[in-house]
Short mmCIF file of C-alpha atoms in Angstrom, two decimals:
data_model
loop_
_atom_site.label_atom_id
_atom_site.label_comp_id
_atom_site.label_asym_id
_atom_site.label_seq_id
_atom_site.Cartn_x
_atom_site.Cartn_y
_atom_site.Cartn_z
CA UNK A 121 10.82 175.15 380.41
CA UNK A 122 14.11 173.27 380.25
CA UNK A 123 15.74 176.26 378.51
CA UNK A 124 14.58 178.52 381.36
CA UNK A 125 16.28 176.23 383.93
CA UNK A 126 19.52 176.22 381.94
CA UNK A 127 19.39 180.02 381.63
CA UNK A 128 18.70 180.37 385.39
CA UNK A 129 21.65 178.07 386.26
CA UNK A 130 23.87 180.03 383.84
CA UNK A 131 22.74 183.29 385.46
CA UNK A 132 23.62 181.99 388.94
CA UNK A 133 27.02 180.83 387.64
CA UNK A 134 27.74 184.23 386.10
CA UNK A 135 26.63 186.04 389.26
CA UNK A 136 28.90 183.84 391.37
CA UNK A 137 31.87 184.53 389.10
CA UNK A 138 31.19 188.26 389.07
CA UNK A 139 31.75 188.56 392.80
CA UNK A 140 35.41 187.58 392.28
CA UNK A 141 35.96 190.51 389.94
CA UNK A 142 38.69 192.99 390.97
CA UNK A 143 36.48 195.83 389.69
CA UNK A 144 34.03 197.61 391.92
CA UNK A 145 31.40 200.18 391.12
CA UNK A 146 32.37 203.55 392.54
CA UNK A 147 29.81 206.16 393.49
CA UNK A 148 31.34 209.25 391.85
CA UNK A 149 29.15 211.56 393.93
CA UNK A 150 31.46 210.59 396.83
CA UNK A 151 34.62 211.75 395.04
CA UNK A 152 36.49 214.21 397.22
CA UNK A 153 36.70 217.85 396.23
CA UNK A 154 39.82 219.91 396.76
CA UNK A 155 37.77 222.85 398.09
CA UNK A 156 36.37 220.70 400.91
CA UNK A 157 39.80 219.35 401.80
CA UNK A 158 41.38 222.82 401.86
CA UNK A 159 38.64 224.06 404.22
CA UNK A 160 39.79 221.42 406.77
CA UNK A 161 43.51 221.09 406.05
CA UNK A 162 46.24 223.53 405.12
CA UNK A 163 48.55 221.08 403.37
CA UNK A 164 49.01 217.56 402.06
CA UNK A 165 52.28 215.62 401.96
CA UNK A 166 52.97 212.16 400.63
CA UNK A 167 54.82 209.72 398.45
CA UNK A 168 54.28 207.94 395.18
CA UNK A 169 55.93 206.39 392.13
CA UNK A 170 56.16 207.50 388.51
CA UNK A 171 56.72 204.50 386.23
CA UNK A 172 57.33 204.12 382.53
CA UNK A 173 56.94 200.92 380.51
CA UNK A 174 57.63 200.43 376.83
CA UNK A 175 60.28 202.40 374.97
CA UNK A 176 61.43 203.90 378.30
CA UNK A 177 61.37 201.54 381.28
CA UNK A 178 61.90 203.15 384.66
CA UNK A 179 60.48 203.59 388.13
CA UNK A 180 61.00 206.85 389.98
CA UNK A 181 59.73 207.25 393.55
CA UNK A 182 58.65 210.75 394.51
CA UNK A 183 57.71 212.86 397.51
CA UNK A 184 55.34 215.80 397.34
CA UNK A 185 53.78 218.64 399.28
CA UNK A 186 50.99 221.04 398.40
CA UNK A 187 49.58 224.00 400.31
CA UNK A 188 47.76 227.16 399.28
CA UNK A 189 48.98 228.10 395.80
CA UNK A 190 52.32 226.26 395.92
CA UNK A 191 53.21 222.63 395.42
CA UNK A 192 56.31 220.63 394.67
CA UNK A 193 57.19 217.11 393.58
CA UNK A 194 60.68 215.65 394.00
CA UNK A 195 61.49 212.66 391.80
CA UNK A 196 64.29 210.29 392.77
CA UNK A 197 66.44 207.88 390.77
CA UNK A 198 66.69 204.12 391.34
CA UNK A 199 69.32 204.68 394.08
CA UNK A 200 67.03 207.07 395.97
CA UNK A 201 68.98 210.19 395.04
CA UNK A 202 66.97 213.32 394.30
CA UNK A 203 66.83 213.84 390.55
CA UNK A 204 64.22 216.42 389.47
CA UNK A 205 61.90 218.82 391.21
CA UNK A 206 58.70 220.21 389.75
CA UNK A 207 58.01 223.47 391.59
CA UNK A 208 54.52 224.90 391.15
CA UNK A 209 53.70 228.46 392.26
CA UNK A 210 50.20 229.56 391.30
CA UNK A 211 50.17 229.00 387.49
CA UNK A 212 53.96 228.87 387.05
CA UNK A 213 55.84 225.58 386.80
CA UNK A 214 59.62 225.41 387.22
CA UNK A 215 61.70 222.29 386.57
CA UNK A 216 64.94 221.88 388.52
CA UNK A 217 67.72 219.34 388.04
CA UNK A 218 68.60 218.70 391.68
CA UNK A 219 71.94 217.07 390.93
CA UNK A 220 73.29 220.18 389.24
CA UNK A 221 71.03 222.48 391.29
CA UNK A 222 69.96 224.30 388.13
CA UNK A 223 66.69 225.14 386.50
CA UNK A 224 66.13 223.16 383.29
CA UNK A 225 63.81 223.87 380.42
CA UNK A 226 60.70 221.86 379.72
CA UNK A 227 62.35 220.03 376.81
CA UNK A 228 64.95 218.50 379.12
CA UNK A 229 62.35 217.48 381.69
CA UNK A 230 60.28 215.91 378.89
CA UNK A 231 63.12 213.43 378.32
CA UNK A 232 62.24 212.15 381.80
CA UNK A 233 58.43 212.49 381.63
CA UNK A 234 57.37 213.06 377.99
CA UNK A 235 53.79 214.28 378.54
CA UNK A 236 54.78 216.89 381.13
CA UNK A 237 54.32 219.67 378.56
CA UNK A 238 50.60 218.81 378.50
CA UNK A 239 50.11 219.12 382.29
CA UNK A 240 49.37 222.46 383.93
CA UNK A 241 49.73 223.73 387.51
CA UNK A 242 46.08 223.05 388.36
CA UNK A 243 46.44 219.42 387.21
CA UNK A 244 49.42 218.84 389.51
CA UNK A 245 47.74 220.44 392.52
CA UNK A 246 44.49 218.50 392.09
CA UNK A 247 46.15 215.11 391.71
CA UNK A 248 48.36 215.73 394.76
CA UNK A 249 45.23 216.39 396.85
CA UNK A 250 43.52 213.38 395.25
CA UNK A 251 40.69 215.20 393.45
CA UNK A 252 39.78 213.20 390.30
CA UNK A 253 37.60 215.94 388.74
CA UNK A 254 40.64 217.47 387.01
CA UNK A 255 40.82 214.45 384.71
CA UNK A 256 37.54 215.50 383.06
CA UNK A 257 39.17 218.82 382.14
CA UNK A 258 42.48 217.48 380.86
CA UNK A 259 43.07 217.95 377.16
CA UNK A 260 46.23 216.28 375.94
CA UNK A 261 47.21 217.24 372.42
CA UNK A 262 49.49 214.55 371.06
CA UNK A 263 50.24 213.51 367.50
CA UNK A 264 49.73 209.89 368.49
CA UNK A 265 46.76 208.20 370.12
CA UNK A 266 46.48 208.12 373.90
CA UNK A 267 44.11 207.06 376.65
CA UNK A 268 43.91 207.86 380.34
CA UNK A 269 42.62 205.48 382.97
CA UNK A 270 42.44 205.91 386.72
CA UNK A 271 42.06 204.01 389.93
CA UNK A 272 40.34 205.51 392.96
CA UNK A 273 40.76 204.56 396.60
CA UNK A 274 37.75 204.84 398.90
CA UNK A 275 38.01 206.09 402.46
CA UNK A 276 35.34 207.19 404.91
CA UNK A 277 35.60 210.77 403.69
CA UNK A 278 35.28 209.84 400.01
CA UNK A 279 37.06 208.55 396.92
CA UNK A 280 40.63 209.71 396.33
CA UNK A 281 42.69 209.50 393.16
CA UNK A 282 45.07 206.58 393.65
CA UNK A 283 46.65 206.04 390.23
CA UNK A 284 46.66 207.66 386.78
CA UNK A 285 47.76 205.67 383.75
CA UNK A 286 48.62 207.36 380.45
CA UNK A 287 48.73 204.83 377.57
CA UNK A 288 50.30 206.16 374.37
CA UNK A 289 50.45 204.65 370.89
CA UNK A 290 48.09 201.76 371.62
CA UNK A 291 49.83 200.97 374.91
CA UNK A 292 53.32 200.77 373.38
CA UNK A 293 54.38 203.35 375.98
CA UNK A 294 52.63 203.56 379.35
CA UNK A 295 53.26 206.06 382.16
CA UNK A 296 51.75 205.55 385.58
CA UNK A 297 51.53 207.96 388.52
CA UNK A 298 50.75 205.94 391.66
CA UNK A 299 50.14 207.55 395.06
CA UNK A 300 51.36 205.40 397.93
CA UNK A 301 50.56 207.71 400.84
CA UNK A 302 48.85 211.04 401.55
CA UNK A 303 48.88 212.80 404.92
CA UNK A 304 46.65 215.81 405.44
CA UNK A 305 47.77 218.39 407.99
CA UNK A 306 45.15 220.43 409.86
CA UNK A 307 45.12 224.15 410.39
CA UNK A 308 46.45 225.18 413.78
CA UNK A 309 45.15 228.23 415.57
CA UNK A 310 47.69 229.95 417.73
CA UNK A 311 46.89 232.63 420.28
CA UNK A 312 49.08 235.67 419.92
#
């Protein structure tokens, strides 16, 4: 009987501590879907930050826009100057060095964001709209070990992708894509 009381007190203590946890259970059935968003809005614009920690330490703010089959992301340097643009048109991805105003090959862009060769046009579009389902389909082929973790942000309309963290080589190198703001623009009907 005494053991039951101790167990019950321990259970209450654990329950009380659990409420201070920063983790919450997310109902994945409420995750937004890009198809539903595109039926209401014609484009999304926003800002975010790409960060690297480990062998390469940096923080690069970015702006983005996505509509129909085209999207772009503009990465900036620490002074706020435009550095690289990732231009996505349907399934084609073009990388542009904005300082020299020239297209660069994937190898050069990989010096900035090493796993970019593993990300396709659909991945970029889905993360810009905030749809986390694309992460189930991602298949990164790296020689070294990696893991992907995410954070979702809940709004009235559902759960949106808020941050993606790529941890490589047992977290010796970590890349994070954090979305600070998304604005959805509605379709406008004009009378001709």
